[in-house]
Every structure is written in C-alpha cells, then in structure tokens.
mmCIF file of C-alpha atoms in Angstrom:
data_model
loop_
_atom_site.group_PDB
_atom_site.id
_atom_site.type_symbol
_atom_site.label_atom_id
_atom_site.label_comp_id
_atom_site.label_asym_id
_atom_site.label_seq_id
_atom_site.Cartn_x
_atom_site.Cartn_y
_atom_site.Cartn_z
ATOM 1 C CA PRO A 125 -57.478 -16.382 2.086
ATOM 2 C CA GLY A 126 -54.042 -16.203 3.679
ATOM 3 C CA VAL A 127 -54.979 -13.159 5.747
ATOM 4 C CA GLU A 128 -58.117 -14.835 7.075
ATOM 5 C CA ALA A 129 -56.184 -17.993 7.967
ATOM 6 C CA ALA A 130 -53.448 -15.955 9.649
ATOM 7 C CA GLU A 131 -56.043 -14.109 11.717
ATOM 8 C CA ARG A 132 -57.582 -17.363 12.886
ATOM 9 C CA THR A 133 -54.275 -18.985 13.814
ATOM 10 C CA GLY A 134 -52.819 -15.905 15.517
ATOM 11 C CA LEU A 135 -50.060 -15.349 12.950
ATOM 12 C CA TYR A 136 -51.555 -12.153 11.528
ATOM 13 C CA PRO A 137 -50.009 -9.630 14.005
ATOM 14 C CA ARG A 138 -46.517 -10.904 13.195
ATOM 15 C CA LEU A 139 -47.170 -10.735 9.439
ATOM 16 C CA ALA A 140 -48.714 -7.262 9.658
ATOM 17 C CA ALA A 141 -45.668 -6.030 11.582
ATOM 18 C CA ALA A 142 -43.380 -7.274 8.789
ATOM 19 C CA ALA A 143 -45.494 -5.919 5.889
ATOM 20 C CA TYR A 144 -44.340 -3.004 3.735
ATOM 21 C CA PRO A 145 -46.417 0.211 3.470
ATOM 22 C CA VAL A 146 -46.814 0.405 -0.300
ATOM 23 C CA GLU A 147 -48.205 3.727 -1.549
ATOM 24 C CA ALA A 148 -48.168 3.276 -5.309
ATOM 25 C CA ALA A 149 -47.444 0.881 -8.145
ATOM 26 C CA GLU A 150 -45.832 2.669 -11.076
ATOM 27 C CA TYR A 151 -44.807 1.831 -14.613
ATOM 28 C CA VAL A 152 -41.646 3.701 -15.622
ATOM 29 C CA ASP A 153 -40.164 3.796 -19.130
ATOM 30 C CA ALA A 154 -36.462 3.588 -19.972
ATOM 31 C CA ALA A 155 -36.179 7.396 -19.809
ATOM 32 C CA GLY A 156 -37.593 7.514 -16.276
ATOM 33 C CA ARG A 157 -41.041 8.861 -17.237
ATOM 34 C CA ARG A 158 -44.159 7.465 -15.494
ATOM 35 C CA PRO A 159 -46.762 6.730 -18.182
ATOM 36 C CA ALA A 160 -49.052 4.840 -15.763
ATOM 37 C CA SER A 161 -49.510 4.385 -12.018
ATOM 38 C CA LEU A 162 -51.936 3.012 -9.430
ATOM 39 C CA ASP A 163 -52.750 4.348 -5.959
ATOM 40 C CA TYR A 164 -51.921 1.148 -4.074
ATOM 41 C CA GLY A 165 -53.566 2.209 -0.838
ATOM 42 C CA ARG A 166 -56.826 2.968 -2.623
ATOM 43 C CA PHE A 167 -56.642 -0.364 -4.440
ATOM 44 C CA ALA A 168 -56.182 -2.182 -1.120
ATOM 45 C CA ARG A 169 -59.200 -0.404 0.386
ATOM 46 C CA LEU A 170 -61.381 -1.167 -2.641
ATOM 47 C CA ALA A 171 -60.262 -4.814 -2.492
ATOM 48 C CA GLY A 172 -61.530 -5.106 1.076
ATOM 49 C CA GLY A 173 -58.544 -3.794 3.011
ATOM 50 C CA LYS A 174 -56.983 -7.211 3.667
ATOM 51 C CA VAL A 175 -53.821 -6.748 1.642
ATOM 52 C CA LEU A 176 -50.333 -7.308 3.066
ATOM 53 C CA SER A 177 -47.202 -6.858 0.953
ATOM 54 C CA LEU A 178 -44.551 -9.235 2.268
ATOM 55 C CA LEU A 179 -41.243 -10.755 1.284
ATOM 56 C CA ARG A 180 -41.122 -14.542 1.552
ATOM 57 C CA PRO A 181 -38.201 -14.451 4.058
ATOM 58 C CA ASP A 182 -40.235 -12.128 6.296
ATOM 59 C CA MET A 183 -43.121 -14.603 6.225
ATOM 60 C CA GLU A 184 -40.759 -17.411 7.178
ATOM 61 C CA ARG A 185 -39.275 -15.399 10.046
ATOM 62 C CA ALA A 186 -42.776 -14.594 11.337
ATOM 63 C CA ALA A 187 -43.703 -18.285 11.333
ATOM 64 C CA LEU A 188 -40.467 -19.235 13.096
ATOM 65 C CA ALA A 189 -41.039 -16.540 15.712
ATOM 66 C CA ALA A 190 -44.530 -17.948 16.332
ATOM 67 C CA LEU A 191 -42.896 -21.182 17.490
ATOM 68 C CA ASP A 192 -42.089 -19.334 20.712
ATOM 69 C CA ASP A 193 -45.759 -19.897 21.570
ATOM 70 C CA VAL A 194 -45.335 -23.696 21.294
ATOM 71 C CA PRO A 195 -44.234 -25.732 24.341
ATOM 72 C CA SER A 196 -40.486 -26.324 24.358
ATOM 73 C CA GLY A 197 -39.318 -29.437 22.528
ATOM 74 C CA ARG A 198 -42.468 -29.929 20.470
ATOM 75 C CA VAL A 199 -40.974 -28.552 17.241
ATOM 76 C CA ARG A 200 -37.478 -28.933 15.824
ATOM 77 C CA VAL A 201 -36.284 -26.930 12.821
ATOM 78 C CA ARG A 202 -33.255 -28.110 10.854
ATOM 79 C CA TYR A 203 -31.896 -26.583 7.647
ATOM 80 C CA GLY A 204 -29.679 -28.047 4.942
ATOM 81 C CA GLU A 205 -31.108 -31.579 5.109
ATOM 82 C CA PRO A 206 -32.876 -32.334 1.817
ATOM 83 C CA VAL A 207 -35.077 -35.409 1.700
ATOM 84 C CA SER A 208 -33.498 -38.093 -0.470
ATOM 85 C CA ARG A 209 -35.790 -41.051 0.232
ATOM 86 C CA VAL A 210 -39.286 -41.669 1.598
ATOM 87 C CA TRP A 211 -40.519 -44.993 2.939
ATOM 88 C CA GLN A 212 -44.043 -45.925 4.048
ATOM 89 C CA ASP A 213 -45.041 -49.113 5.847
ATOM 90 C CA GLY A 214 -47.463 -50.296 8.508
ATOM 91 C CA GLY A 215 -45.512 -48.471 11.202
ATOM 92 C CA GLY A 216 -45.772 -45.040 9.602
ATOM 93 C CA VAL A 217 -43.739 -42.933 7.174
ATOM 94 C CA ARG A 218 -40.036 -42.094 7.227
ATOM 95 C CA ALA A 219 -38.119 -39.369 5.421
ATOM 96 C CA GLY A 220 -34.433 -40.093 4.984
ATOM 97 C CA VAL A 221 -31.491 -37.792 4.430
ATOM 98 C CA ASP A 222 -28.536 -38.899 2.265
ATOM 99 C CA GLY A 223 -30.455 -41.991 1.187
ATOM 100 C CA SER A 224 -30.864 -43.488 4.659
ATOM 101 C CA VAL A 225 -34.250 -44.067 6.276
ATOM 102 C CA ASP A 226 -33.101 -46.604 8.854
ATOM 103 C CA ALA A 227 -32.265 -43.986 11.467
ATOM 104 C CA ALA A 228 -35.260 -41.765 10.702
ATOM 105 C CA PRO A 229 -38.063 -42.009 13.272
ATOM 106 C CA ALA A 230 -41.454 -43.173 12.033
ATOM 107 C CA ALA A 231 -44.039 -40.390 11.764
ATOM 108 C CA ASP A 232 -47.806 -40.407 11.425
ATOM 109 C CA VAL A 233 -47.827 -38.032 8.434
ATOM 110 C CA LEU A 234 -45.271 -36.606 6.033
ATOM 111 C CA VAL A 235 -46.161 -33.135 4.681
ATOM 112 C CA GLY A 236 -44.174 -32.122 1.613
ATOM 113 C CA ALA A 237 -44.063 -28.325 1.671
ATOM 114 C CA ASP A 238 -40.747 -28.040 -0.141
ATOM 115 C CA GLY A 239 -41.672 -25.901 -3.114
ATOM 116 C CA ILE A 240 -41.998 -26.192 -6.861
ATOM 117 C CA HIS A 241 -38.940 -28.487 -7.097
ATOM 118 C CA SER A 242 -40.184 -30.686 -4.236
ATOM 119 C CA GLN A 243 -38.017 -33.665 -3.356
ATOM 120 C CA VAL A 244 -40.849 -35.194 -1.324
ATOM 121 C CA ARG A 245 -43.012 -35.103 -4.444
ATOM 122 C CA ALA A 246 -40.263 -36.737 -6.492
ATOM 123 C CA GLN A 247 -39.884 -39.543 -3.931
ATOM 124 C CA VAL A 248 -43.586 -40.236 -3.421
ATOM 125 C CA PHE A 249 -45.243 -39.315 -6.726
ATOM 126 C CA GLY A 250 -42.539 -39.465 -9.401
ATOM 127 C CA PRO A 251 -40.246 -37.195 -11.424
ATOM 128 C CA GLU A 252 -40.767 -33.445 -11.692
ATOM 129 C CA GLU A 253 -41.233 -33.459 -15.463
ATOM 130 C CA ASP A 254 -44.522 -35.322 -15.012
ATOM 131 C CA TYR A 255 -46.049 -32.325 -13.209
ATOM 132 C CA LEU A 256 -44.107 -29.172 -14.138
ATOM 133 C CA ARG A 257 -45.972 -26.901 -16.594
ATOM 134 C CA PRO A 258 -43.672 -24.055 -17.782
ATOM 135 C CA LEU A 259 -45.360 -20.790 -18.792
ATOM 136 C CA GLY A 260 -42.734 -19.757 -21.332
ATOM 137 C CA MET A 261 -40.662 -17.389 -19.219
ATOM 138 C CA ARG A 262 -38.053 -17.225 -16.483
ATOM 139 C CA ALA A 263 -37.843 -15.056 -13.360
ATOM 140 C CA ALA A 264 -34.811 -13.827 -11.470
ATOM 141 C CA ALA A 265 -34.541 -12.007 -8.149
ATOM 142 C CA PHE A 266 -31.844 -10.598 -5.909
ATOM 143 C CA ILE A 267 -31.306 -7.977 -3.187
ATOM 144 C CA VAL A 268 -28.453 -5.447 -3.220
ATOM 145 C CA THR A 269 -27.362 -2.445 -1.159
ATOM 146 C CA GLU A 270 -27.911 0.824 -3.025
ATOM 147 C CA PRO A 271 -28.817 3.826 -0.808
ATOM 148 C CA LEU A 272 -29.631 6.254 -3.628
ATOM 149 C CA LEU A 273 -32.079 3.937 -5.392
ATOM 150 C CA ASN A 274 -33.504 2.884 -2.041
ATOM 151 C CA ALA A 275 -34.443 6.493 -1.265
ATOM 152 C CA ARG A 276 -35.788 7.026 -4.782
ATOM 153 C CA PHE A 277 -38.165 4.048 -4.790
ATOM 154 C CA ARG A 278 -39.243 4.027 -1.133
ATOM 155 C CA ASN A 279 -42.823 2.769 -0.525
ATOM 156 C CA ARG A 280 -43.421 2.198 -4.245
ATOM 157 C CA PHE A 281 -43.505 -0.782 -6.545
ATOM 158 C CA VAL A 282 -41.766 0.272 -9.763
ATOM 159 C CA LEU A 283 -42.087 -1.715 -12.983
ATOM 160 C CA THR A 284 -40.173 -1.015 -16.154
ATOM 161 C CA GLY A 285 -39.861 -3.088 -19.278
ATOM 162 C CA SER A 286 -40.095 -3.649 -22.995
ATOM 163 C CA VAL A 287 -41.401 -6.449 -25.172
ATOM 164 C CA ASP A 288 -40.613 -9.831 -23.560
ATOM 165 C CA ARG A 289 -38.702 -8.219 -20.631
ATOM 166 C CA VAL A 290 -39.904 -6.682 -17.356
ATOM 167 C CA ALA A 291 -38.090 -5.534 -14.213
ATOM 168 C CA GLY A 292 -39.654 -4.788 -10.845
ATOM 169 C CA LEU A 293 -37.924 -2.755 -8.115
ATOM 170 C CA TYR A 294 -38.735 -2.115 -4.463
ATOM 171 C CA SER A 295 -36.909 -0.468 -1.566
ATOM 172 C CA LEU A 296 -36.443 -2.427 1.645
ATOM 173 C CA ARG A 297 -36.187 -1.038 5.174
ATOM 174 C CA SER A 298 -32.419 -0.750 5.159
ATOM 175 C CA ASP A 299 -30.420 0.698 2.247
ATOM 176 C CA GLU A 300 -31.254 -2.357 0.158
ATOM 177 C CA VAL A 301 -33.282 -2.663 -3.042
ATOM 178 C CA ALA A 302 -35.054 -5.826 -4.184
ATOM 179 C CA ALA A 303 -34.996 -6.545 -7.912
ATOM 180 C CA PHE A 304 -37.353 -8.902 -9.754
ATOM 181 C CA LEU A 305 -36.756 -9.575 -13.457
ATOM 182 C CA VAL A 306 -38.829 -11.623 -15.892
ATOM 183 C CA TYR A 307 -37.863 -12.518 -19.439
ATOM 184 C CA ARG A 308 -39.069 -14.765 -22.223
ATOM 185 C CA ASP A 309 -37.650 -18.291 -22.240
ATOM 186 C CA THR A 310 -37.366 -19.474 -25.829
ATOM 187 C CA ALA A 311 -35.609 -22.764 -25.104
ATOM 188 C CA GLY A 312 -38.659 -24.683 -23.856
ATOM 189 C CA PRO A 313 -39.163 -26.671 -20.629
ATOM 190 C CA ALA A 314 -35.497 -27.524 -20.196
ATOM 191 C CA GLY A 315 -34.518 -23.858 -20.073
ATOM 192 C CA ARG A 316 -31.833 -22.090 -22.052
ATOM 193 C CA PRO A 317 -28.362 -23.648 -21.926
ATOM 194 C CA ARG A 318 -25.740 -20.980 -21.224
ATOM 195 C CA ALA A 319 -21.999 -20.857 -21.567
ATOM 196 C CA GLU A 320 -21.798 -17.911 -19.157
ATOM 197 C CA GLY A 321 -22.699 -17.886 -15.470
ATOM 198 C CA PRO A 322 -26.162 -16.925 -14.128
ATOM 199 C CA ARG A 323 -25.151 -13.324 -13.377
ATOM 200 C CA GLU A 324 -23.727 -12.736 -16.855
ATOM 201 C CA GLY A 325 -26.764 -14.359 -18.469
ATOM 202 C CA LEU A 326 -29.144 -12.175 -16.476
ATOM 203 C CA ARG A 327 -27.212 -9.048 -17.404
ATOM 204 C CA ARG A 328 -27.446 -10.005 -21.054
ATOM 205 C CA GLU A 329 -31.190 -10.645 -20.838
ATOM 206 C CA SER A 330 -32.165 -7.523 -18.878
ATOM 207 C CA ALA A 331 -29.722 -4.775 -19.872
ATOM 208 C CA GLY A 332 -31.194 -1.606 -21.357
ATOM 209 C CA LEU A 333 -34.385 -1.404 -19.289
ATOM 210 C CA GLY A 334 -33.296 1.917 -17.805
ATOM 211 C CA PRO A 335 -30.457 3.380 -15.722
ATOM 212 C CA ALA A 336 -31.875 2.047 -12.424
ATOM 213 C CA VAL A 337 -32.056 -1.531 -13.710
ATOM 214 C CA ASP A 338 -28.607 -1.286 -15.266
ATOM 215 C CA ARG A 339 -27.217 -0.074 -11.928
ATOM 216 C CA LEU A 340 -28.784 -2.995 -10.064
ATOM 217 C CA LEU A 341 -27.430 -5.411 -12.663
ATOM 218 C CA GLU A 342 -23.940 -4.019 -11.989
ATOM 219 C CA LEU A 343 -24.400 -4.969 -8.321
ATOM 220 C CA CYS A 344 -26.047 -8.338 -9.029
ATOM 221 C CA PRO A 345 -24.553 -11.175 -6.949
ATOM 222 C CA GLU A 346 -22.765 -14.026 -8.685
ATOM 223 C CA HIS A 347 -25.613 -16.480 -8.119
ATOM 224 C CA PRO A 348 -28.991 -14.709 -8.209
ATOM 225 C CA TYR A 349 -32.224 -16.649 -8.005
ATOM 226 C CA ASP A 350 -33.119 -17.560 -11.603
ATOM 227 C CA ASP A 351 -35.731 -20.199 -12.345
ATOM 228 C CA VAL A 352 -38.462 -21.178 -14.750
ATOM 229 C CA VAL A 353 -41.902 -19.588 -14.261
ATOM 230 C CA ALA A 354 -44.171 -22.600 -14.024
ATOM 231 C CA GLN A 355 -47.117 -24.279 -12.382
ATOM 232 C CA ILE A 356 -47.399 -27.709 -10.803
ATOM 233 C CA VAL A 357 -50.411 -29.715 -11.992
ATOM 234 C CA MET A 358 -51.055 -33.123 -10.410
ATOM 235 C CA PRO A 359 -53.930 -35.649 -10.503
ATOM 236 C CA GLY A 360 -53.577 -36.263 -6.752
ATOM 237 C CA TRP A 361 -51.803 -34.674 -3.799
ATOM 238 C CA GLN A 362 -51.924 -37.432 -1.180
ATOM 239 C CA ARG A 363 -50.792 -41.033 -1.033
ATOM 240 C CA ARG A 364 -51.304 -43.105 2.097
ATOM 241 C CA ARG A 365 -49.574 -41.067 4.856
ATOM 242 C CA ALA A 366 -47.890 -38.489 2.628
ATOM 243 C CA VAL A 367 -49.438 -35.246 1.386
ATOM 244 C CA LEU A 368 -48.209 -32.194 -0.516
ATOM 245 C CA VAL A 369 -49.121 -28.564 0.179
ATOM 246 C CA GLY A 370 -48.278 -25.176 -1.298
ATOM 247 C CA ASP A 371 -46.122 -24.920 -4.420
ATOM 248 C CA ALA A 372 -45.159 -28.583 -4.123
ATOM 249 C CA CYS A 373 -48.569 -29.618 -5.470
ATOM 250 C CA GLY A 374 -50.279 -26.460 -6.748
ATOM 251 C CA ALA A 375 -47.780 -23.739 -7.680
ATOM 252 C CA VAL A 376 -49.681 -20.890 -9.316
ATOM 253 C CA SER A 377 -46.477 -19.203 -10.646
ATOM 254 C CA LEU A 378 -44.408 -16.339 -9.281
ATOM 255 C CA LEU A 379 -46.342 -13.814 -11.372
ATOM 256 C CA ALA A 380 -49.725 -14.534 -9.776
ATOM 257 C CA GLY A 381 -48.866 -12.932 -6.445
ATOM 258 C CA GLN A 382 -50.842 -15.560 -4.540
ATOM 259 C CA GLY A 383 -48.324 -18.202 -3.481
ATOM 260 C CA GLY A 384 -47.771 -16.944 0.065
ATOM 261 C CA SER A 385 -51.475 -16.466 0.707
ATOM 262 C CA LEU A 386 -52.369 -19.926 -0.572
ATOM 263 C CA ALA A 387 -49.517 -21.518 1.382
ATOM 264 C CA ILE A 388 -50.786 -20.147 4.697
ATOM 265 C CA ALA A 389 -54.440 -20.882 3.976
ATOM 266 C CA GLY A 390 -53.744 -24.387 2.669
ATOM 267 C CA ALA A 391 -51.551 -25.294 5.625
ATOM 268 C CA THR A 392 -54.220 -24.010 8.006
ATOM 269 C CA LEU A 393 -56.883 -26.157 6.366
ATOM 270 C CA LEU A 394 -54.594 -29.191 6.515
ATOM 271 C CA GLY A 395 -54.185 -28.604 10.242
ATOM 272 C CA ASP A 396 -57.958 -28.331 10.611
ATOM 273 C CA VAL A 397 -58.632 -31.718 9.005
ATOM 274 C CA LEU A 398 -55.737 -33.545 10.694
ATOM 275 C CA GLY A 399 -56.318 -32.100 14.154
ATOM 276 C CA PRO A 400 -59.308 -34.304 15.115
ATOM 277 C CA VAL A 401 -57.736 -37.531 13.773
ATOM 278 C CA ALA A 402 -57.280 -39.942 16.671
ATOM 279 C CA SER A 403 -56.021 -43.108 14.941
ATOM 280 C CA ALA A 404 -53.871 -44.234 12.050
ATOM 281 C CA GLU A 405 -56.970 -45.346 10.165
ATOM 282 C CA GLY A 406 -58.244 -41.778 10.047
ATOM 283 C CA ILE A 407 -55.181 -40.277 8.399
ATOM 284 C CA ALA A 408 -55.806 -41.206 4.746
ATOM 285 C CA PRO A 409 -59.492 -40.087 4.811
ATOM 286 C CA ALA A 410 -58.439 -36.775 6.381
ATOM 287 C CA LEU A 411 -55.829 -36.155 3.704
ATOM 288 C CA ALA A 412 -58.377 -36.964 1.011
ATOM 289 C CA GLU A 413 -60.808 -34.506 2.596
ATOM 290 C CA PHE A 414 -58.125 -31.810 2.588
ATOM 291 C CA GLU A 415 -57.564 -32.292 -1.126
ATOM 292 C CA ARG A 416 -61.300 -32.347 -1.881
ATOM 293 C CA ARG A 417 -61.821 -29.011 -0.157
ATOM 294 C CA TRP A 418 -58.644 -27.227 -1.213
ATOM 295 C CA ARG A 419 -58.164 -28.346 -4.838
ATOM 296 C CA PRO A 420 -60.941 -26.105 -6.292
ATOM 297 C CA VAL A 421 -59.338 -23.046 -4.676
ATOM 298 C CA VAL A 422 -55.911 -23.905 -6.067
ATOM 299 C CA GLU A 423 -57.217 -24.680 -9.565
ATOM 300 C CA SER A 424 -59.066 -21.354 -9.677
ATOM 301 C CA ALA A 425 -55.907 -19.534 -8.580
ATOM 302 C CA GLN A 426 -53.867 -21.368 -11.210
ATOM 303 C CA ALA A 427 -56.263 -20.246 -13.928
ATOM 304 C CA ALA A 428 -55.858 -16.657 -12.703
ATOM 305 C CA GLY A 429 -52.095 -17.185 -12.608
ATOM 306 C CA ARG A 430 -52.016 -18.222 -16.254
ATOM 307 C CA ARG A 431 -53.951 -15.082 -17.196
ATOM 308 C CA ALA A 432 -51.613 -12.933 -15.088
ATOM 309 C CA ALA A 433 -48.535 -14.450 -16.723
ATOM 310 C CA ALA A 434 -49.928 -13.783 -20.204
ATOM 311 C CA SER A 435 -50.511 -10.104 -19.447
ATOM 312 C CA PHE A 436 -47.442 -9.489 -17.275
ATOM 313 C CA LEU A 437 -44.943 -10.013 -20.085
ATOM 314 C CA PRO A 438 -46.275 -8.357 -23.299
ATOM 315 C CA SER A 439 -45.237 -10.181 -26.445
ATOM 316 C CA ASN A 440 -45.479 -7.111 -28.719
ATOM 317 C CA GLN A 441 -45.790 -3.324 -28.589
ATOM 318 C CA ALA A 442 -49.561 -3.388 -29.031
ATOM 319 C CA ARG A 443 -50.026 -5.523 -25.908
ATOM 320 C CA ARG A 444 -47.589 -3.344 -24.012
ATOM 321 C CA LEU A 445 -49.563 -0.194 -24.859
ATOM 322 C CA LEU A 446 -52.851 -1.917 -24.036
ATOM 323 C CA ARG A 447 -51.598 -2.770 -20.557
ATOM 324 C CA ARG A 448 -50.531 0.837 -20.013
ATOM 325 C CA TRP A 449 -53.964 2.177 -20.986
ATOM 326 C CA ILE A 450 -55.749 -0.336 -18.754
ATOM 327 C CA ILE A 451 -53.679 0.873 -15.791
ATOM 328 C CA ARG A 452 -54.519 4.469 -16.640
ATOM 329 C CA ALA A 453 -58.225 3.688 -17.008
ATOM 330 C CA ALA A 454 -58.246 1.925 -13.648
ATOM 331 C CA ARG A 455 -57.881 5.334 -11.968
ATOM 332 C CA LEU A 456 -61.310 6.477 -13.195
ATOM 333 C CA PRO A 457 -64.028 6.643 -10.500
ATOM 334 C CA GLY A 458 -66.208 3.547 -10.601
ATOM 335 C CA LEU A 459 -63.871 1.638 -12.892
ATOM 336 C CA ASP A 460 -61.203 1.522 -10.184
ATOM 337 C CA ARG A 461 -63.617 -0.242 -7.834
ATOM 338 C CA LEU A 462 -64.535 -2.752 -10.538
ATOM 339 C CA VAL A 463 -60.899 -3.553 -11.320
ATOM 340 C CA ALA A 464 -59.925 -3.907 -7.642
ATOM 341 C CA ARG A 465 -62.818 -6.204 -6.828
ATOM 342 C CA ARG A 466 -62.192 -8.310 -9.919
ATOM 343 C CA ILE A 467 -58.529 -8.805 -9.025
ATOM 344 C CA ALA A 468 -59.351 -9.560 -5.375
ATOM 345 C CA GLY A 469 -62.096 -11.942 -6.413
ATOM 346 C CA ARG A 470 -59.735 -13.913 -8.638
ATOM 347 C CA ILE A 471 -57.266 -14.251 -5.798
ATOM 348 C CA ALA A 472 -59.801 -15.219 -3.124
ATOM 349 C CA THR A 473 -62.021 -17.627 -5.064
#
C-alpha cells in the first residue's frame, strides 16, 4: 500500500532511488554455515514486483527532499521541539512546547505522527500504558563502520540466532553495516531494569551469535536504539481537531516489516479526506471518515504482525528448526509462489 500511495503522490521516484538492491535473505548459524536462504529478487517478483527495501532515515530524507516541490514558506520543519501540551477550543488546536500554548498559533488540525511513544497521543488521549501492548521481546539497532563485514554482506539480508535471540545484518552503501538484534524480554511491560548501560546490556544479551555479531557488538555505540517490541491498540484515533496516524495509533511492531508502508499510505489517505474540507465544521467528520476507512487495514496488519513476531523469535529448538525447513521448502517451484503471495497478501490487506 505504501508503494501505491507513493506513486500517486509523486514520492515513489525518490524512494526507489534510495532503496537497496537486495539479492538474498540468508540464515547463517554461529559457525558461518548457511542452512537456509531465499532468492529475494524472485520473492519480490512473485509478490508483484512492488517491493522496496528502505531504511527509515532514507524515507525521511526522501520526504524532506520532496518539500522542494512545495511553494516557499508553506512548510516549516523544526527538530528538537517535543510537544508538551495540547489545547483545543473554538478557535482551533494548539500544540505547545515546554508547557506553553499561549504563543503557539491556532491550527485547523493537529496530526500526531510522532511514533509509538507519541506525546500528542499522551496529551490528547491519555497515558501510554493504556494503549501499549508489548509482544514479549525487545529490539535494538545501530550502524557502525566495518569495511570487511560490509563487503562480506553486500546486497544480502543475513539473519543469525538461537533460541530467544536473533541478529540481522545488512551492508549500507558506504563502509557501514546496520545491525538489528531482537531478544526475549522476561521482565514484562516495564522492561528489564539494568544496572549496566544500554551497550553493556545489549552485549550481554546478544553475545555468542557468531563472530560477525560479536564484532559488531564490539563496535556498538554507547547508546544504541533499544526499545520494547509492541503494538498500539486504541478504541479511537481522532478527537475533535486532533488525529493520530502511523505508529502513534496503530503500530504493528518492528518485526512486521510494514510500518513504513502503512505510514505513507495512511498519511496519503488522511490528505485525501482532509483536502476537500472547506470549513471548520467539516474537520471532525473527515477525521472520522479517515479512521473508518483506514482502521480495518491497520488491524489486519497488526494481526499479521503478531504472527510474524511469534515466528521471528523461536522459543525452543523445535520451532527454530521448523522455521529453517519452511525457508528451505519455500524454494520449491510452486510453493515459492504460494509463500510469496501469502506474505504479500498479509501486508497489503
């Protein structure tokens, strides 16, 4: 859905230019052997051909570059200003920084697109714990410079892991390598309290998954991304002149591989329903119509995300071996088409 929306809005050429040419997805054991692999190009063709592999920062840069097509002065982008208060009255809606809304100009609509830990959601709809649904694991990610591993993994997704631990590696265009690590969170929704820092905790959780992972852990920055794998489930996404989109209202989880696609498609639909509105009275009905049309897509994707999370991190050796044999079987003629279409169908419907 994100590709189709990007094509319609003109963003697709910029996204396609930033996409990575993935050739294969491989499972590698701790000794470096490849017990299972997928021809990624063939999978993309069987899935309909509309598959782009993108980093989130590249998507953001493409969207920012597209602002060059907007008349000067129409859009302002400011970073480092988290929303601390939201106020709605008859004159519109205001979003304040540092607790002040007095100096904030009144707007027709406030769109909270600020992620799974949305401050707009907290201000308008209530505390995060009312909507956050942890899936029993945590995910960490970081990017480091490592020329040898970059050359080794170029144009391939590489996954390695054991019971309750998985690491994913991918080479970037420079000498950098992106690392993505997932591990079981046994401490519940609040996460695991740690005496050590985030880097030391991640090294403890993920050491021993193979020489490549151990090398990347040596280079891990002091403060890697490390957060709970969760979904956001809400009874409603809009209230008067405020509305949520993307992970702020319908996070499917990092393991579903659909967040970027749904973000672009959902934002495009929101623009479609708000575009014709000509008066303040039409805002609330338009936001309700957006939710009516988009919620079924998000809920279907969340169901697929829960299934993906359950299979991504095997809880025992039997499940780990089963996943390996499914990947191997997916290379068989006929079965590969079935698997590709099933995966694509879950993402797109």
